């Protein structure tokens, strides 16, 4: 079974793109959040720590930015208006931040609601989606409240911000994207 990032590269990197930004974004989200957890293969076959899939989405006035970490080492960032970074998990620092994000996400499940749907955040809102085994959860808070450090999801937000930083640094140091 190919890694999610391999599938993503074939979808984004192909020469014939017939979908626009919002359609591509919706497809990527659906594929990532609907991933068959049993199909995840970790590097070296080691068991993963934390959530199998963790996503942080930030609602902006012009769209949504999504940050994804999957236990197979896939780390991606993409936006609802088009563009993004795929293959960020190729960098050790990004992989480390992604694993930390997934561990914190799994620990934050008690602050998230069980779900079968994964809504996008509204402007000013940050939404988290976490999948562990058969469990799927989601939750949101205002970005302003999360920044105070006093909101129950603030630690998860901080881990997500660390992941964003590493993705940005990795993409400027010859990363893909």
PDB file of C-alpha atoms in Angstrom, residues 8-162:
ATOM      1  CA  UNK A   8      -0.992  13.005  -2.910  1.00  0.00           C
ATOM      2  CA  UNK A   9       1.967  13.620  -5.218  1.00  0.00           C
ATOM      3  CA  UNK A  10       0.238  11.799  -8.078  1.00  0.00           C
ATOM      4  CA  UNK A  11      -2.877  13.900  -7.609  1.00  0.00           C
ATOM      5  CA  UNK A  12      -1.173  17.290  -7.289  1.00  0.00           C
ATOM      6  CA  UNK A  13       1.894  16.749  -9.434  1.00  0.00           C
ATOM      7  CA  UNK A  14       0.126  15.421 -12.511  1.00  0.00           C
ATOM      8  CA  UNK A  15       0.248  17.535 -15.686  1.00  0.00           C
ATOM      9  CA  UNK A  16      -3.533  17.556 -16.163  1.00  0.00           C
ATOM     10  CA  UNK A  17      -5.253  19.329 -13.311  1.00  0.00           C
ATOM     11  CA  UNK A  18      -8.932  19.708 -14.052  1.00  0.00           C
ATOM     12  CA  UNK A  19     -10.065  20.728 -10.601  1.00  0.00           C
ATOM     13  CA  UNK A  20      -9.655  24.153  -9.080  1.00  0.00           C
ATOM     14  CA  UNK A  21      -8.288  24.912  -5.588  1.00  0.00           C
ATOM     15  CA  UNK A  22     -11.470  24.318  -3.566  1.00  0.00           C
ATOM     16  CA  UNK A  23     -12.205  20.991  -5.306  1.00  0.00           C
ATOM     17  CA  UNK A  24      -8.644  19.735  -4.840  1.00  0.00           C
ATOM     18  CA  UNK A  25      -8.714  20.853  -1.207  1.00  0.00           C
ATOM     19  CA  UNK A  26     -11.997  19.053  -0.522  1.00  0.00           C
ATOM     20  CA  UNK A  27     -10.674  15.885  -2.143  1.00  0.00           C
ATOM     21  CA  UNK A  28      -7.423  15.950  -0.182  1.00  0.00           C
ATOM     22  CA  UNK A  29      -9.265  16.511   3.090  1.00  0.00           C
ATOM     23  CA  UNK A  30     -11.712  13.704   2.409  1.00  0.00           C
ATOM     24  CA  UNK A  31      -8.927  11.298   1.438  1.00  0.00           C
ATOM     25  CA  UNK A  32      -6.819  12.116   4.522  1.00  0.00           C
ATOM     26  CA  UNK A  33      -9.638  12.096   7.060  1.00  0.00           C
ATOM     27  CA  UNK A  34     -11.228   8.988   5.561  1.00  0.00           C
ATOM     28  CA  UNK A  35      -7.977   7.040   5.381  1.00  0.00           C
ATOM     29  CA  UNK A  36      -8.243   3.348   6.265  1.00  0.00           C
ATOM     30  CA  UNK A  37      -6.238   3.282   9.490  1.00  0.00           C
ATOM     31  CA  UNK A  38      -5.451  -0.403   8.970  1.00  0.00           C
ATOM     32  CA  UNK A  39      -3.615   0.427   5.728  1.00  0.00           C
ATOM     33  CA  UNK A  40      -1.070   2.703   7.395  1.00  0.00           C
ATOM     34  CA  UNK A  41       2.449   1.338   7.160  1.00  0.00           C
ATOM     35  CA  UNK A  42       5.026   3.049   9.309  1.00  0.00           C
ATOM     36  CA  UNK A  43       8.666   3.413   8.313  1.00  0.00           C
ATOM     37  CA  UNK A  44      10.576   0.304   9.405  1.00  0.00           C
ATOM     38  CA  UNK A  45       7.275  -1.341  10.382  1.00  0.00           C
ATOM     39  CA  UNK A  46       7.449   0.083  13.905  1.00  0.00           C
ATOM     40  CA  UNK A  47       4.226   0.747  15.803  1.00  0.00           C
ATOM     41  CA  UNK A  48       3.283   4.399  15.860  1.00  0.00           C
ATOM     42  CA  UNK A  49       2.782   6.616  18.861  1.00  0.00           C
ATOM     43  CA  UNK A  50      -0.173   8.945  19.209  1.00  0.00           C
ATOM     44  CA  UNK A  51      -2.943   9.430  16.704  1.00  0.00           C
ATOM     45  CA  UNK A  52      -2.888   7.679  13.339  1.00  0.00           C
ATOM     46  CA  UNK A  53      -4.113  10.882  11.677  1.00  0.00           C
ATOM     47  CA  UNK A  54      -4.039  14.369  13.173  1.00  0.00           C
ATOM     48  CA  UNK A  55      -5.063  17.552  11.402  1.00  0.00           C
ATOM     49  CA  UNK A  56      -5.140  21.175  12.476  1.00  0.00           C
ATOM     50  CA  UNK A  57      -7.085  23.597  10.324  1.00  0.00           C
ATOM     51  CA  UNK A  58      -7.028  27.358  10.656  1.00  0.00           C
ATOM     52  CA  UNK A  59      -9.973  29.388   9.407  1.00  0.00           C
ATOM     53  CA  UNK A  60      -8.781  32.515   7.637  1.00  0.00           C
ATOM     54  CA  UNK A  61     -10.820  35.351   6.089  1.00  0.00           C
ATOM     55  CA  UNK A  62     -10.035  34.050   2.591  1.00  0.00           C
ATOM     56  CA  UNK A  63     -10.103  30.274   3.196  1.00  0.00           C
ATOM     57  CA  UNK A  64      -8.679  27.442   5.269  1.00  0.00           C
ATOM     58  CA  UNK A  65      -5.122  26.223   5.845  1.00  0.00           C
ATOM     59  CA  UNK A  66      -4.802  22.531   6.768  1.00  0.00           C
ATOM     60  CA  UNK A  67      -1.818  20.868   8.432  1.00  0.00           C
ATOM     61  CA  UNK A  68      -1.799  17.081   8.322  1.00  0.00           C
ATOM     62  CA  UNK A  69       0.335  14.448  10.081  1.00  0.00           C
ATOM     63  CA  UNK A  70      -0.143  10.728   9.422  1.00  0.00           C
ATOM     64  CA  UNK A  71       1.607   7.879  11.228  1.00  0.00           C
ATOM     65  CA  UNK A  72       3.186   6.665   7.953  1.00  0.00           C
ATOM     66  CA  UNK A  73       5.384   9.781   7.979  1.00  0.00           C
ATOM     67  CA  UNK A  74       3.200  11.858   5.665  1.00  0.00           C
ATOM     68  CA  UNK A  75       3.210  15.539   6.585  1.00  0.00           C
ATOM     69  CA  UNK A  76       1.455  18.048   4.370  1.00  0.00           C
ATOM     70  CA  UNK A  77       0.059  21.545   4.351  1.00  0.00           C
ATOM     71  CA  UNK A  78      -2.531  22.733   1.850  1.00  0.00           C
ATOM     72  CA  UNK A  79      -5.002  25.554   1.490  1.00  0.00           C
ATOM     73  CA  UNK A  80      -8.559  25.811   0.223  1.00  0.00           C
ATOM     74  CA  UNK A  81      -7.522  28.467  -2.303  1.00  0.00           C
ATOM     75  CA  UNK A  82      -4.821  26.269  -3.828  1.00  0.00           C
ATOM     76  CA  UNK A  83      -1.197  25.615  -3.046  1.00  0.00           C
ATOM     77  CA  UNK A  84       0.570  23.788  -0.311  1.00  0.00           C
ATOM     78  CA  UNK A  85       3.546  21.687   0.695  1.00  0.00           C
ATOM     79  CA  UNK A  86       3.655  17.927   0.269  1.00  0.00           C
ATOM     80  CA  UNK A  87       6.406  15.562   1.279  1.00  0.00           C
ATOM     81  CA  UNK A  88       7.435  17.673   4.256  1.00  0.00           C
ATOM     82  CA  UNK A  89       7.841  14.472   6.284  1.00  0.00           C
ATOM     83  CA  UNK A  90      11.044  13.755   4.360  1.00  0.00           C
ATOM     84  CA  UNK A  91      12.816  16.081   6.823  1.00  0.00           C
ATOM     85  CA  UNK A  92      13.761  14.621  10.235  1.00  0.00           C
ATOM     86  CA  UNK A  93      12.815  17.800  12.131  1.00  0.00           C
ATOM     87  CA  UNK A  94       9.385  17.848  10.485  1.00  0.00           C
ATOM     88  CA  UNK A  95       8.864  14.139  11.267  1.00  0.00           C
ATOM     89  CA  UNK A  96       9.758  14.800  14.901  1.00  0.00           C
ATOM     90  CA  UNK A  97       7.338  17.728  15.163  1.00  0.00           C
ATOM     91  CA  UNK A  98       4.649  15.661  13.411  1.00  0.00           C
ATOM     92  CA  UNK A  99       5.065  12.765  15.831  1.00  0.00           C
ATOM     93  CA  UNK A 100       4.848  15.164  18.782  1.00  0.00           C
ATOM     94  CA  UNK A 101       1.702  16.725  17.256  1.00  0.00           C
ATOM     95  CA  UNK A 102       0.118  13.272  16.841  1.00  0.00           C
ATOM     96  CA  UNK A 103       0.991  12.301  20.440  1.00  0.00           C
ATOM     97  CA  UNK A 104      -0.483  15.516  21.845  1.00  0.00           C
ATOM     98  CA  UNK A 105      -3.530  15.051  19.574  1.00  0.00           C
ATOM     99  CA  UNK A 106      -4.160  11.569  20.985  1.00  0.00           C
ATOM    100  CA  UNK A 107      -3.791  12.926  24.526  1.00  0.00           C
ATOM    101  CA  UNK A 108      -6.313  15.727  23.758  1.00  0.00           C
ATOM    102  CA  UNK A 109      -9.115  13.355  22.705  1.00  0.00           C
ATOM    103  CA  UNK A 110     -11.039  13.937  25.937  1.00  0.00           C
ATOM    104  CA  UNK A 111     -11.449  17.590  24.864  1.00  0.00           C
ATOM    105  CA  UNK A 112     -12.789  16.617  21.435  1.00  0.00           C
ATOM    106  CA  UNK A 113     -16.181  15.292  20.386  1.00  0.00           C
ATOM    107  CA  UNK A 114     -16.770  11.952  18.664  1.00  0.00           C
ATOM    108  CA  UNK A 115     -17.694  12.572  15.039  1.00  0.00           C
ATOM    109  CA  UNK A 116     -18.495  11.064  11.668  1.00  0.00           C
ATOM    110  CA  UNK A 117     -18.059  14.407   9.892  1.00  0.00           C
ATOM    111  CA  UNK A 118     -15.128  16.790   9.773  1.00  0.00           C
ATOM    112  CA  UNK A 119     -16.368  20.373   9.339  1.00  0.00           C
ATOM    113  CA  UNK A 120     -14.023  23.126   8.190  1.00  0.00           C
ATOM    114  CA  UNK A 121     -13.320  25.966  10.601  1.00  0.00           C
ATOM    115  CA  UNK A 122     -14.899  29.378  10.297  1.00  0.00           C
ATOM    116  CA  UNK A 123     -12.664  32.476  10.062  1.00  0.00           C
ATOM    117  CA  UNK A 124     -10.827  33.007  13.354  1.00  0.00           C
ATOM    118  CA  UNK A 125     -11.428  29.429  14.441  1.00  0.00           C
ATOM    119  CA  UNK A 126      -8.963  26.551  14.688  1.00  0.00           C
ATOM    120  CA  UNK A 127     -10.356  23.064  14.255  1.00  0.00           C
ATOM    121  CA  UNK A 128      -8.656  19.789  15.131  1.00  0.00           C
ATOM    122  CA  UNK A 129      -9.462  16.362  13.695  1.00  0.00           C
ATOM    123  CA  UNK A 130      -7.988  13.230  15.272  1.00  0.00           C
ATOM    124  CA  UNK A 131      -8.278   9.585  14.253  1.00  0.00           C
ATOM    125  CA  UNK A 132      -7.034   6.713  16.417  1.00  0.00           C
ATOM    126  CA  UNK A 133      -8.133   3.220  15.424  1.00  0.00           C
ATOM    127  CA  UNK A 134     -11.908   3.306  15.010  1.00  0.00           C
ATOM    128  CA  UNK A 135     -12.212   6.553  16.967  1.00  0.00           C
ATOM    129  CA  UNK A 136     -12.723   9.853  15.121  1.00  0.00           C
ATOM    130  CA  UNK A 137     -12.909  13.143  16.988  1.00  0.00           C
ATOM    131  CA  UNK A 138     -13.110  16.829  16.238  1.00  0.00           C
ATOM    132  CA  UNK A 139     -13.126  20.058  18.187  1.00  0.00           C
ATOM    133  CA  UNK A 140     -12.633  23.764  17.701  1.00  0.00           C
ATOM    134  CA  UNK A 141     -11.796  26.946  19.542  1.00  0.00           C
ATOM    135  CA  UNK A 142     -11.083  30.513  18.586  1.00  0.00           C
ATOM    136  CA  UNK A 143      -7.466  31.094  17.678  1.00  0.00           C
ATOM    137  CA  UNK A 144      -7.424  34.004  20.102  1.00  0.00           C
ATOM    138  CA  UNK A 145      -8.451  31.745  23.013  1.00  0.00           C
ATOM    139  CA  UNK A 146      -5.907  29.094  22.011  1.00  0.00           C
ATOM    140  CA  UNK A 147      -3.103  31.653  22.024  1.00  0.00           C
ATOM    141  CA  UNK A 148      -3.734  32.468  25.681  1.00  0.00           C
ATOM    142  CA  UNK A 149      -2.511  29.024  26.703  1.00  0.00           C
ATOM    143  CA  UNK A 150      -5.503  28.630  29.011  1.00  0.00           C
ATOM    144  CA  UNK A 151      -7.894  26.906  26.601  1.00  0.00           C
ATOM    145  CA  UNK A 152      -8.025  23.075  26.990  1.00  0.00           C
ATOM    146  CA  UNK A 153      -6.769  22.650  23.393  1.00  0.00           C
ATOM    147  CA  UNK A 154      -3.937  25.186  23.735  1.00  0.00           C
ATOM    148  CA  UNK A 155      -1.253  22.502  24.084  1.00  0.00           C
ATOM    149  CA  UNK A 156      -2.460  20.847  20.875  1.00  0.00           C
ATOM    150  CA  UNK A 157      -2.486  24.236  19.142  1.00  0.00           C
ATOM    151  CA  UNK A 158       1.094  24.879  20.295  1.00  0.00           C
ATOM    152  CA  UNK A 159       2.204  21.471  18.959  1.00  0.00           C
ATOM    153  CA  UNK A 160       0.498  22.330  15.667  1.00  0.00           C
ATOM    154  CA  UNK A 161       2.309  25.665  15.543  1.00  0.00           C
ATOM    155  CA  UNK A 162       5.616  23.846  16.091  1.00  0.00           C
TER     156      UNK A 162
END
